[in-house]
Coordinates of C-alpha atoms in Angstrom, one line a residue:
Chain A
M241 CA 0.0 0.0 0.0
M242 CA 2.7 2.5 1.1
L243 CA 4.8 1.5 -2.0
E244 CA 1.8 2.0 -4.3
L245 CA 1.5 5.6 -2.9
L246 CA 5.0 6.2 -4.5
S247 CA 3.3 6.0 -7.9
V248 CA 1.6 9.3 -7.2
P249 CA 3.7 12.2 -8.5
A250 CA 2.3 14.5 -5.7
V251 CA 3.5 12.0 -3.1
I252 CA 7.0 12.1 -4.5
L253 CA 7.1 15.9 -4.2
I254 CA 5.7 16.0 -0.7
L255 CA 8.0 13.1 0.3
G256 CA 10.8 15.3 -1.2
A257 CA 9.8 18.1 1.2
F258 CA 10.4 15.8 4.1
V259 CA 13.5 14.2 2.8
L260 CA 15.3 17.5 1.9
P261 CA 16.3 18.4 5.5
L262 CA 18.1 15.0 5.7
I263 CA 20.3 15.8 2.6
P264 CA 23.6 17.6 3.1
E265 CA 23.3 21.3 2.2
R266 CA 25.6 21.2 -0.9
F267 CA 23.4 18.5 -2.6
R268 CA 20.2 20.0 -1.5
S269 CA 19.7 22.2 -4.5
I270 CA 20.3 19.3 -6.8
A271 CA 17.8 17.2 -4.9
F272 CA 15.4 20.2 -5.1
I273 CA 15.4 19.8 -8.9
T274 CA 15.5 16.0 -8.9
F275 CA 12.2 15.4 -7.2
P276 CA 10.1 17.5 -9.7
L277 CA 12.1 16.0 -12.6
V278 CA 11.1 12.5 -11.3
A279 CA 7.5 13.7 -11.0
L280 CA 7.7 15.1 -14.6
V281 CA 8.8 11.8 -16.0
M282 CA 6.1 10.0 -14.1
V283 CA 3.4 12.4 -15.2
W284 CA 4.7 12.0 -18.8
T285 CA 4.7 8.2 -18.8
M286 CA 1.6 7.3 -16.8
P287 CA -1.0 5.5 -18.7
E288 CA -4.5 7.0 -18.7
G289 CA -7.2 5.8 -16.3
N290 CA -7.9 5.7 -12.6
L291 CA -4.7 4.2 -11.5
L292 CA -4.9 4.1 -7.7
Q293 CA -7.8 3.6 -5.3
V294 CA -7.4 3.8 -1.5
P295 CA -10.2 2.8 0.8
F296 CA -11.1 5.6 3.3
A297 CA -14.0 5.1 5.7
S298 CA -16.9 3.9 3.5
Y299 CA -15.4 5.6 0.4
E300 CA -12.9 4.6 -2.3
L301 CA -10.6 7.5 -2.8
D302 CA -9.2 8.0 -6.3
L303 CA -5.7 9.4 -6.0
L304 CA -4.5 9.2 -9.5
A305 CA -7.1 10.0 -12.2
V306 CA -5.1 10.5 -15.4
D307 CA -6.6 11.8 -18.7
G308 CA -5.5 14.3 -21.3
L309 CA -6.6 17.3 -19.3
S310 CA -5.0 16.3 -16.0
R311 CA -1.8 15.2 -17.9
I312 CA -1.1 18.4 -19.6
F313 CA -1.6 20.4 -16.4
G314 CA 0.5 17.9 -14.5
I315 CA 3.3 18.2 -17.1
I316 CA 3.3 22.1 -16.9
F317 CA 3.2 22.1 -13.0
A318 CA 6.1 19.7 -12.8
L319 CA 8.0 21.5 -15.5
I320 CA 7.7 24.8 -13.9
T321 CA 8.8 23.4 -10.6
V322 CA 12.0 22.2 -12.3
I323 CA 12.6 25.6 -13.8
G324 CA 11.8 27.3 -10.6
G325 CA 14.2 25.0 -8.9
V326 CA 17.0 26.1 -11.3
Y327 CA 16.1 29.7 -10.6
A328 CA 16.3 29.1 -6.8
F329 CA 19.5 27.0 -7.2
H330 CA 21.6 29.4 -5.2
I331 CA 19.1 29.7 -2.3
K332 CA 20.2 28.0 0.9
D333 CA 17.0 28.3 2.8
L334 CA 15.7 24.9 3.7
G335 CA 12.3 26.2 4.7
Q336 CA 11.7 27.8 1.3
Q337 CA 12.9 24.7 -0.6
S338 CA 10.8 22.3 1.4
S339 CA 7.6 24.4 1.2
A340 CA 8.0 25.0 -2.5
L341 CA 8.2 21.2 -3.0
A342 CA 5.2 20.5 -0.8
Y343 CA 3.3 23.4 -2.7
A344 CA 4.1 21.9 -6.1
G345 CA 3.0 18.5 -4.6
G346 CA -0.3 20.0 -3.6
A347 CA -0.8 21.4 -7.1
L348 CA -0.1 18.0 -8.7
G349 CA -2.3 16.3 -6.1
V350 CA -5.2 18.5 -7.1
T351 CA -4.5 17.9 -10.7
F352 CA -4.7 14.1 -10.5
A353 CA -7.4 13.9 -7.8
G354 CA -10.3 11.8 -8.8
D355 CA -12.5 12.6 -5.9
F356 CA -13.4 15.7 -3.9
F357 CA -11.9 14.5 -0.7
T358 CA -8.3 14.0 -2.2
L359 CA -8.8 17.3 -4.1
F360 CA -9.6 19.2 -0.9
I361 CA -6.7 17.7 1.1
F362 CA -4.2 18.8 -1.6
W363 CA -6.0 22.1 -2.0
E364 CA -5.2 22.9 1.7
I365 CA -1.7 21.6 1.5
M366 CA -1.1 24.2 -1.2
A367 CA -2.5 27.1 0.8
A368 CA -0.4 26.2 3.9
A369 CA 2.9 25.4 2.0
S370 CA 2.7 28.6 -0.1
S371 CA 2.1 30.9 2.8
Y372 CA 5.7 30.1 4.0
L373 CA 7.0 31.4 0.6
I374 CA 5.6 34.8 1.7
W375 CA 6.8 34.7 5.3
A376 CA 10.3 33.7 4.2
R377 CA 10.9 37.2 2.9
E378 CA 11.1 38.1 6.6
T379 CA 9.9 41.6 6.5
K380 CA 7.2 43.1 8.6
E381 CA 5.0 43.6 5.5
S382 CA 5.4 40.0 4.4
A383 CA 4.6 38.7 7.8
K384 CA 1.3 40.5 7.7
A385 CA 0.6 39.8 4.1
G386 CA 1.4 36.0 4.5
M387 CA -1.1 35.9 7.4
R388 CA -3.8 37.6 5.4
Y389 CA -3.1 35.2 2.5
L390 CA -3.4 32.2 4.7
L391 CA -6.6 33.4 6.3
V392 CA -8.2 34.2 2.9
H393 CA -7.2 30.8 1.6
I394 CA -8.5 29.0 4.7
F395 CA -11.8 30.9 4.1
G396 CA -11.8 29.8 0.5
G397 CA -11.1 26.2 1.5
G398 CA -14.0 26.5 3.9
L399 CA -16.3 27.6 1.0
L400 CA -15.1 24.7 -1.1
F401 CA -15.5 22.2 1.7
T402 CA -19.0 23.5 2.5
G403 CA -19.9 23.0 -1.2
I404 CA -18.4 19.5 -1.2
L405 CA -20.3 18.5 1.9
L406 CA -23.6 19.9 0.6
H407 CA -23.0 18.2 -2.8
L408 CA -22.4 14.9 -1.1
S409 CA -25.4 15.2 1.3
S410 CA -27.7 16.0 -1.6
G411 CA -26.8 12.7 -3.3
G412 CA -24.0 14.1 -5.4
S413 CA -21.0 11.8 -6.3
L414 CA -17.7 11.9 -4.4
Y415 CA -16.0 11.6 -7.8
I416 CA -15.1 14.6 -9.8
E417 CA -17.2 15.2 -12.8
S418 CA -18.5 18.2 -14.6
I419 CA -21.5 19.9 -12.8
E420 CA -24.6 20.9 -14.7
P421 CA -25.2 24.7 -14.6
A422 CA -27.7 24.9 -11.7
Y423 CA -27.4 27.4 -8.9
T424 CA -27.9 25.1 -6.0
A425 CA -26.3 26.0 -2.6
A426 CA -23.8 23.2 -3.1
N427 CA -22.7 24.4 -6.6
I428 CA -22.6 28.0 -5.5
F429 CA -20.3 27.3 -2.6
M430 CA -18.0 25.1 -4.7
L431 CA -17.9 27.8 -7.4
L432 CA -17.0 30.5 -4.9
G433 CA -14.3 28.3 -3.3
V434 CA -12.7 27.7 -6.7
A435 CA -13.3 31.2 -7.8
L436 CA -11.3 32.5 -4.8
N437 CA -8.3 30.6 -5.9
T438 CA -8.9 31.6 -9.5
A439 CA -8.7 35.2 -8.2
V440 CA -12.2 36.2 -9.6
P441 CA -13.0 39.7 -8.3
P442 CA -14.0 40.5 -5.6
L443 CA -12.4 37.4 -4.2
H444 CA -9.0 38.2 -5.9
A445 CA -7.3 40.7 -3.6
W446 CA -5.1 38.2 -1.8
L447 CA -3.1 37.7 -5.1
A448 CA -2.0 41.2 -5.7
D449 CA -1.5 41.7 -2.0
A450 CA 0.7 38.7 -1.4
Y451 CA 2.7 38.0 -4.6
P452 CA 4.7 41.2 -4.6
K453 CA 5.6 40.6 -0.9
A454 CA 6.8 37.0 -1.4
T455 CA 10.4 36.0 -1.7
I456 CA 12.0 36.4 -5.1
T457 CA 12.1 32.8 -5.9
G458 CA 8.9 32.0 -4.0
A459 CA 6.8 34.3 -6.2
V460 CA 7.9 32.2 -9.3
F461 CA 6.2 29.2 -7.9
M462 CA 3.2 31.1 -6.6
C463 CA 2.5 32.8 -10.0
A464 CA 2.5 29.4 -11.6
L465 CA 0.6 27.1 -9.3
T466 CA -2.3 28.3 -7.2
T467 CA -4.4 30.1 -9.8
K468 CA -3.7 27.7 -12.6
S469 CA -4.6 24.6 -10.5
A470 CA -7.9 26.4 -9.7
V471 CA -8.4 27.0 -13.5
Y472 CA -7.9 23.3 -14.0
V473 CA -10.6 22.5 -11.4
M474 CA -12.9 25.0 -13.0
I475 CA -12.4 23.3 -16.4
R476 CA -13.2 20.0 -14.7
L477 CA -16.3 21.2 -12.7
F478 CA -17.9 24.2 -14.4
P479 CA -17.4 24.0 -18.2
G480 CA -20.1 25.8 -20.1
W481 CA -21.4 27.8 -17.1
E482 CA -22.4 30.8 -19.1
I483 CA -22.0 33.3 -16.2
L484 CA -18.2 32.6 -16.4
I485 CA -18.1 34.3 -19.9
W486 CA -18.8 37.7 -18.5
V487 CA -17.0 37.0 -15.2
G488 CA -13.9 36.4 -17.3
V489 CA -14.3 39.5 -19.3
I490 CA -14.7 41.6 -16.2
M491 CA -11.6 40.0 -14.7
A492 CA -9.6 40.7 -17.8
I493 CA -10.5 44.4 -17.8
Y494 CA -10.3 44.8 -14.0
G495 CA -6.8 43.2 -13.8
T496 CA -5.7 45.5 -16.7
I497 CA -6.8 48.7 -15.1
Y498 CA -5.1 47.9 -11.8
A499 CA -2.0 46.7 -13.5
L500 CA -1.8 50.1 -15.4
L501 CA -1.9 51.8 -12.0
A502 CA 0.5 49.7 -10.0
N503 CA 3.9 51.1 -9.1
D504 CA 5.5 47.8 -7.8
I505 CA 6.8 45.7 -10.7
R506 CA 5.6 42.4 -9.2
E507 CA 2.2 44.0 -8.4
I508 CA 1.8 44.9 -12.2
L509 CA 2.6 41.3 -13.0
A510 CA 0.2 40.0 -10.3
Y511 CA -2.7 42.0 -11.6
S512 CA -1.8 41.0 -15.1
I513 CA -2.3 37.3 -13.9
I514 CA -5.9 38.2 -13.0
S515 CA -6.3 39.7 -16.4
Q516 CA -5.0 36.7 -18.2
I517 CA -7.0 34.3 -16.1
G518 CA -10.0 36.2 -17.3
Y519 CA -9.4 34.8 -20.8
M520 CA -9.3 31.3 -19.5
V521 CA -12.5 31.8 -17.4
T522 CA -14.3 33.2 -20.4
A523 CA -13.2 30.2 -22.4
I524 CA -14.4 27.8 -19.7
G525 CA -17.7 29.7 -19.8
I526 CA -18.2 28.9 -23.4
G527 CA -17.5 25.3 -22.8
T528 CA -17.0 24.0 -26.3
E529 CA -14.1 21.6 -27.1
L530 CA -12.2 24.4 -28.8
A531 CA -12.8 26.8 -25.9
L532 CA -11.7 24.3 -23.3
N533 CA -8.6 23.5 -25.4
G534 CA -8.0 27.2 -25.6
A535 CA -8.3 27.6 -21.8
T536 CA -5.9 24.7 -21.2
A537 CA -3.4 25.9 -23.8
H538 CA -3.6 29.5 -22.4
A539 CA -3.0 28.2 -18.8
F540 CA -0.1 26.2 -20.1
N541 CA 1.5 29.1 -22.0
H542 CA 0.6 31.6 -19.2
I543 CA 2.6 29.5 -16.7
I544 CA 5.6 29.7 -18.9
Y545 CA 5.7 33.4 -19.7
K546 CA 4.4 34.6 -16.4
S547 CA 7.0 32.8 -14.5
L548 CA 9.6 34.1 -16.9
L549 CA 8.3 37.7 -16.2
F550 CA 8.3 37.0 -12.5
M551 CA 11.9 35.6 -12.7
A552 CA 13.0 38.7 -14.6
A553 CA 11.3 41.0 -12.1
G554 CA 13.0 39.0 -9.3
A555 CA 16.4 39.6 -11.0
V556 CA 15.7 43.3 -11.0
I557 CA 14.9 43.3 -7.3
H558 CA 17.9 41.0 -6.7
A559 CA 20.1 43.4 -8.5
T560 CA 18.8 46.7 -7.3
G561 CA 17.1 46.0 -4.0
T562 CA 14.0 47.8 -5.1
S563 CA 10.8 46.9 -6.8
K564 CA 9.2 50.3 -7.4
L565 CA 9.0 52.0 -10.7
S566 CA 9.2 55.3 -8.9
E567 CA 12.7 54.5 -7.8
M568 CA 14.2 52.9 -10.9
G569 CA 15.2 53.7 -14.5
G570 CA 18.2 54.1 -16.7
F571 CA 20.0 50.8 -16.3
A572 CA 19.0 48.7 -19.3
K573 CA 22.7 48.6 -20.4
K574 CA 23.7 47.0 -17.2
M575 CA 21.5 43.9 -17.6
P576 CA 20.8 43.6 -21.4
L577 CA 20.3 39.7 -21.1
I578 CA 17.6 40.2 -18.5
V579 CA 15.9 43.0 -20.5
G580 CA 15.9 40.7 -23.6
L581 CA 14.6 37.7 -21.8
Y582 CA 11.9 39.8 -20.1
M583 CA 10.8 41.2 -23.5
I584 CA 10.4 37.7 -24.8
G585 CA 8.0 37.0 -22.0
A586 CA 6.3 40.4 -22.3
L587 CA 5.7 40.0 -26.1
S588 CA 4.5 36.5 -25.4
I589 CA 1.8 37.7 -23.0
S590 CA 0.8 40.4 -25.4
G591 CA 0.0 38.0 -28.1
M592 CA 2.8 38.7 -30.5
P593 CA 2.8 36.2 -33.4
F594 CA 5.4 33.4 -33.2
L595 CA 5.5 33.5 -29.4
N596 CA 3.5 31.2 -27.3
G597 CA 0.7 33.6 -26.1
F598 CA -0.4 34.1 -29.6
V599 CA -1.2 30.4 -30.3
S600 CA -3.6 30.1 -27.3
K601 CA -5.1 33.6 -27.3
T602 CA -6.2 33.1 -31.0
M603 CA -7.7 29.8 -29.9
I604 CA -9.8 31.4 -27.3
S605 CA -10.9 34.2 -29.7
G606 CA -11.6 31.5 -32.3
A607 CA -13.9 29.8 -29.8
L608 CA -15.6 33.2 -29.0
G609 CA -16.0 33.8 -32.7
D610 CA -17.6 30.4 -33.3
A611 CA -20.0 31.2 -30.4
H612 CA -20.8 34.6 -32.0
L613 CA -19.9 36.4 -28.7
E614 CA -18.8 39.6 -30.4
W615 CA -18.6 42.0 -27.4
P616 CA -16.5 39.6 -25.3
I617 CA -14.1 39.4 -28.3
L618 CA -13.8 43.2 -28.4
L619 CA -13.5 43.6 -24.7
L620 CA -10.8 40.9 -24.5
L621 CA -9.0 42.7 -27.2
I622 CA -9.0 45.8 -24.9
A623 CA -7.4 43.6 -22.2
T624 CA -4.8 42.5 -24.7
I625 CA -4.0 46.1 -25.5
G626 CA -3.8 46.8 -21.8
T627 CA -1.5 43.8 -21.3
F628 CA 0.8 45.1 -23.9
L629 CA 0.7 48.6 -22.3
H630 CA 1.5 47.5 -18.8
T631 CA 3.6 44.3 -19.2
G632 CA 5.1 45.0 -22.5
L633 CA 5.7 48.8 -22.3
K634 CA 5.1 50.5 -19.0
L635 CA 7.1 48.1 -16.8
P636 CA 10.2 47.7 -19.0
Y637 CA 10.2 51.4 -20.1
F638 CA 10.1 52.8 -16.5
T639 CA 12.3 50.0 -15.0
W640 CA 15.1 50.1 -17.5
F641 CA 14.8 52.9 -20.1
A642 CA 13.3 56.0 -18.6
E643 CA 15.4 58.5 -16.8
K644 CA 17.0 57.3 -13.6
K645 CA 15.0 58.4 -10.6
T646 CA 17.1 57.5 -7.5
D647 CA 20.7 56.3 -6.9
F648 CA 21.1 52.6 -6.6
E649 CA 23.8 50.0 -7.2
V650 CA 23.2 47.2 -9.7
S651 CA 24.7 44.0 -8.4
S652 CA 25.3 40.9 -10.5
I653 CA 22.8 38.2 -10.9
P654 CA 23.6 34.5 -10.3
T655 CA 24.0 32.4 -13.4
N656 CA 21.4 29.9 -12.4
M657 CA 18.7 32.6 -12.4
K658 CA 19.7 33.5 -16.0
V659 CA 19.7 29.8 -17.1
A660 CA 16.1 29.4 -15.7
M661 CA 14.9 32.5 -17.5
G662 CA 16.6 31.2 -20.7
L663 CA 14.7 27.9 -20.3
G664 CA 11.4 29.9 -19.9
A665 CA 12.1 32.0 -22.9
L666 CA 13.1 29.0 -24.9
F667 CA 9.7 27.4 -24.3
C668 CA 7.9 30.7 -25.1
I669 CA 9.5 30.6 -28.6
L670 CA 9.3 26.9 -29.0
F671 CA 5.5 26.7 -28.6
G672 CA 5.2 29.9 -30.5
V673 CA 6.8 28.6 -33.7
A674 CA 5.7 25.0 -33.2
P675 CA 2.2 25.1 -31.7
Q676 CA 1.5 21.5 -32.8
L677 CA 3.8 20.4 -29.9
L678 CA 1.3 21.9 -27.6
Y679 CA -1.9 21.2 -29.5
S680 CA -1.2 17.5 -29.7
Q681 CA -1.2 17.3 -25.9
L682 CA -4.5 19.1 -25.5
P683 CA -7.5 17.3 -23.9
Y684 CA -9.5 17.3 -27.2
P685 CA -8.2 16.6 -30.7
T686 CA -7.9 19.8 -32.7
D687 CA -6.8 20.9 -36.1
F688 CA -6.8 24.6 -35.2
Q689 CA -4.5 26.8 -37.2
P690 CA -3.3 29.9 -35.5
F691 CA -1.2 31.3 -38.3
S692 CA -3.8 33.0 -40.5
I693 CA -3.5 36.3 -42.3
Y694 CA -6.5 37.5 -40.4
N695 CA -4.8 36.9 -37.0
F696 CA -1.5 38.5 -38.2
V697 CA -3.3 41.6 -39.5
E698 CA -5.3 41.9 -36.2
M699 CA -2.4 41.5 -33.8
T700 CA 0.0 43.7 -35.9
Q701 CA -2.5 46.5 -36.1
I702 CA -3.5 46.3 -32.4
L703 CA 0.1 46.1 -31.1
V704 CA 1.5 48.9 -33.4
L705 CA -1.2 51.3 -32.6
A706 CA -1.1 50.4 -28.8
F707 CA 2.7 51.2 -29.0
V708 CA 2.1 54.5 -30.6
G709 CA -0.6 55.4 -28.0
F710 CA 1.8 54.5 -25.3
W711 CA 4.6 56.6 -26.7
F712 CA 2.5 59.7 -26.8
L713 CA 0.5 59.2 -23.6
K714 CA 3.1 57.5 -21.3
N715 CA 3.3 60.5 -19.0
H716 CA -0.2 60.0 -18.0
L717 CA 0.6 56.5 -16.5
N718 CA 1.1 56.4 -12.8
I719 CA 4.6 55.8 -11.5
S720 CA 4.3 57.7 -8.3
S721 CA 5.0 56.0 -4.9
T722 CA 1.4 55.0 -4.3
I723 CA -0.6 51.9 -3.5
S724 CA -3.8 50.8 -5.0
L725 CA -6.9 50.2 -2.8
D726 CA -8.6 47.0 -3.7
T727 CA -11.2 44.8 -2.2
D728 CA -8.7 43.8 0.5
W729 CA -9.7 47.3 1.9
F730 CA -12.7 45.6 3.4
Y731 CA -10.6 43.4 5.6
R732 CA -7.5 45.5 6.0
R733 CA -9.0 48.9 6.8
P734 CA -11.5 47.7 9.5
A735 CA -8.7 45.4 10.9
G736 CA -8.0 48.0 13.7
V737 CA -11.6 48.2 14.7
V738 CA -12.0 44.4 14.5
R739 CA -8.9 44.0 16.7
T740 CA -10.3 46.4 19.2
V741 CA -13.7 44.8 19.4
F742 CA -12.9 41.2 19.1
V743 CA -9.3 41.0 20.5
E744 CA -8.4 43.9 22.7
F745 CA -11.8 44.4 24.4
P746 CA -12.3 40.7 25.3
N747 CA -8.6 40.6 26.3
N748 CA -8.9 43.6 28.6
L749 CA -12.2 42.3 30.0
F750 CA -10.6 39.0 30.9
G751 CA -7.6 40.9 32.3
L752 CA -9.9 42.8 34.6
A753 CA -11.8 39.7 35.6
E754 CA -8.5 38.0 36.3
T755 CA -7.2 40.8 38.5
F756 CA -10.6 41.0 40.4
S757 CA -10.7 37.2 41.1
L758 CA -7.1 37.1 42.2
Q759 CA -7.7 39.9 44.6
I760 CA -10.7 38.0 46.0
A761 CA -8.6 34.9 46.3
D762 CA -6.0 36.9 48.1
R763 CA -8.4 38.3 50.6
L764 CA -10.0 34.8 51.2
S765 CA -6.6 33.2 51.7
G766 CA -5.8 36.0 54.1
L767 CA -9.0 35.1 56.0
S768 CA -8.4 31.5 56.2
E769 CA -5.0 32.0 57.7
N770 CA -6.6 33.0 61.0
P771 CA -10.4 33.1 60.9
I772 CA -10.7 33.9 64.6
K773 CA -9.2 37.3 63.9
V774 CA -12.2 38.1 61.8
L775 CA -14.8 36.4 63.9
L776 CA -13.5 37.9 67.1
P777 CA -11.8 41.2 66.5
S778 CA -9.3 42.5 69.0
F779 CA -10.7 45.0 71.5
V780 CA -9.6 47.2 74.3
F781 CA -10.7 46.3 77.8
S782 CA -10.1 48.6 80.7
G783 CA -7.1 50.2 79.3
R784 CA -5.4 47.2 77.8
E785 CA -5.6 45.5 74.4
I786 CA -7.3 42.1 74.3
K787 CA -6.0 40.3 71.2
S788 CA -8.5 37.9 69.9
D789 CA -5.9 35.7 68.2
G790 CA -3.4 36.0 71.1
F791 CA -3.4 34.3 74.6
T792 CA -1.9 35.3 77.8
A793 CA 1.3 33.4 78.7
S794 CA -0.4 31.4 81.4
M795 CA -3.1 30.4 79.0
S796 CA -0.6 29.4 76.4
A797 CA 1.2 27.2 78.9
A798 CA -2.0 25.6 79.9
L799 CA -2.9 24.8 76.3
A800 CA 0.6 23.4 75.6
F801 CA 0.2 21.1 78.6
I802 CA -3.2 19.9 77.3
L803 CA -1.7 19.3 73.9
F804 CA 1.3 17.5 75.4
G805 CA -1.2 15.4 77.4
F806 CA -3.1 14.4 74.2
I807 CA 0.1 13.4 72.5
V808 CA 1.2 11.2 75.5
A809 CA -2.2 9.6 75.7
A810 CA -2.3 9.0 72.0
L811 CA 1.2 7.4 72.0
F812 CA 0.1 5.3 75.0
V813 CA -3.0 4.0 73.2
L814 CA -1.2 3.4 70.0
L815 CA 1.8 1.6 71.4
Chain B
M10 CA 12.8 56.3 -30.3
K11 CA 15.0 56.7 -33.3
N12 CA 13.7 57.5 -36.8
W13 CA 14.2 53.9 -38.1
H14 CA 12.0 52.6 -35.2
W15 CA 9.1 54.7 -36.5
I16 CA 9.8 53.7 -40.0
A17 CA 9.8 50.0 -39.0
L18 CA 6.5 50.4 -37.3
G19 CA 5.1 52.3 -40.3
I20 CA 6.2 49.4 -42.7
L21 CA 4.6 46.9 -40.3
L22 CA 1.3 48.8 -40.2
I23 CA 1.2 49.5 -44.0
T24 CA 2.0 45.8 -44.6
S25 CA -1.0 44.8 -42.4
L26 CA -3.2 47.2 -44.2
I27 CA -2.2 46.0 -47.6
L28 CA -2.9 42.4 -46.5
E29 CA -6.3 43.5 -45.0
F30 CA -7.4 45.1 -48.3
T31 CA -6.2 42.5 -50.6
Y32 CA -6.5 39.1 -48.9
L33 CA -9.2 39.9 -46.4
A34 CA -11.3 42.2 -48.6
D35 CA -14.4 39.9 -48.6
Y36 CA -13.9 38.5 -45.1
A37 CA -16.8 39.2 -42.9
S38 CA -17.0 36.9 -39.9
H39 CA -17.8 39.9 -37.5
W40 CA -19.7 43.0 -38.0
W41 CA -16.6 45.2 -37.6
N42 CA -14.8 43.6 -40.6
H43 CA -16.7 46.1 -42.7
V44 CA -14.8 48.9 -41.0
P45 CA -11.5 49.5 -42.8
A46 CA -8.4 49.3 -40.5
F47 CA -10.7 48.5 -37.6
Y48 CA -8.1 46.8 -35.5
A49 CA -5.7 49.7 -35.8
L50 CA -8.5 52.1 -34.7
W51 CA -9.5 49.8 -31.8
G52 CA -5.9 49.5 -30.8
G53 CA -5.2 53.2 -30.7
L54 CA -8.6 54.2 -29.2
G55 CA -8.5 51.3 -26.7
C56 CA -5.0 52.3 -25.6
A57 CA -6.0 56.0 -25.0
A58 CA -9.3 54.9 -23.3
L59 CA -7.4 52.5 -20.9
I60 CA -4.8 55.1 -20.0
F61 CA -7.3 57.9 -19.3
I62 CA -9.9 55.6 -17.6
S63 CA -7.3 54.1 -15.3
K64 CA -5.9 57.5 -14.5
G65 CA -9.3 58.8 -13.7
L66 CA -10.2 55.9 -11.5
G67 CA -6.9 56.1 -9.8
K68 CA -7.5 59.7 -9.0
I69 CA -11.1 59.1 -7.7
F70 CA -10.5 56.3 -5.3
I71 CA -7.9 53.7 -6.2
L72 CA -4.5 55.4 -5.6
S73 CA -3.6 56.1 -2.1
D74 CA -0.5 56.8 0.1
E75 CA 1.9 54.0 0.7
D76 CA 1.3 54.1 4.5
Y77 CA -2.5 54.1 4.1
Y78 CA -2.9 50.8 6.0
D79 CA -0.3 51.6 8.5
A80 CA -1.9 54.9 9.6

């Protein structure tokens, strides 16, 4: 039984998290890459089907449900963990390495879970393990942000679990299968739980709050795993839920506007995740085979270019010590390689032909076109323009090319970070020029052809004019040292009041009660020391003090004799 | 931006327009395909709209001081 568990890729990674501390430090980074590599090979070579059942109470849990959809997500999660491992090769922080492995294990577990119970367990492992990647930054801000992140995810897990329990109690199956669009309480709770991890507004604020505060290497894992595993679950459970079409469009625009306003480079990238997931959610809402293929392909590509972008942003922070556009500028010549690699990722996400974003974005707009959803197409195009504006133009321009705003040193970047970024860029180009490599792995067979004159004309015109617009209007973009208020306002702003009402007030009340009861106990114990003092207070009689607890010398002597007599009598009787 | 950058962008745009008017002349899968150079217009207008709308929203309520939550 235990040996069979080793055939689960998620178990390998979580086991790795526990084995890592036992490995000598100089081999640890290699081991850190080896575990996900093993998992990658396993995912790649597993046959399809439900490969491992484990009895649990009166249920049979399905730990390893492999099909086309779970395999492609499994491949990309394992692959990005390997690349993230290369990027973090120089890190000697055992806590970060172990939690990253457990986190990736959670994502793989969710991917191959065949039943809701297994899904939920791995879902929670992801939340707990990823929180440490924020705390490991060891700043006051990250400590608070990590706690908020964990609390929000526990809340999301609660929503999901409530949904699962309601689903089971209303006769639903424990096994994961697509749910008919019906707004029952069970479905709504499950949808909300999944939507929280997918970062659907207004449940999205944890993402833009936490990712910019995570460690440089931790953010690379985070940007790849949590939201995309939730996208996977959404594809599984809610394909064809029409509400998701518009939810996705709103996400895409919402994320774009916030990304345009953000000052922190990783906050721009974090909001851009929300915007990109909007495309996937829209596609899931359409629910056709082409649309679900598009959502899957876009999640796959997104993981590659977004982690590349986060890696480049991390390199900038590593080199300069700052992450704010309001403090940077004018050092493109000091890191040309990073700038180049970043631009590959940025043009990919913007949908430039021959890079990977193009081959999946066109698939989603093709699916929208087939469904005659004209306004979503036009609005998603606006989000594409916005993506090019903030990730493709604003961020690189104000980070590297614009006038220098403050003085800072630019230190060198470890080679392993550059290698990892090179790998990311390589995949961006590879799937961009040879989309068949990706298409052949998609859950539904497809003969989709992205390279049409129509698509070239569309993207060229959009991107060229967006660039021209940026060039003339760039001074209207925000690069001041500000933060953006988002829906986290609702739990961050009242935090002080909540703390006063629910923590400090009860705390003070208990404190008062404690002091009061201790004082009473103190008095009572004083009383019990010599009750006669209280019952018969001392008094003054004809000029001399009569002590109620004292005796005259003769009385004491008499009492002593009586006591002595008792002892002698007792001894006599006993002996 | 050097001159040749603008020239390159111009060539790209003109190429796309030529392709649109030759190869895609009778292409009409969406209503906007009847509008010439629609995607160029949409790109330019969308870009300006996004910049000014986000700027406006930022001013009204989104942007705030960095120590907003600490105060």
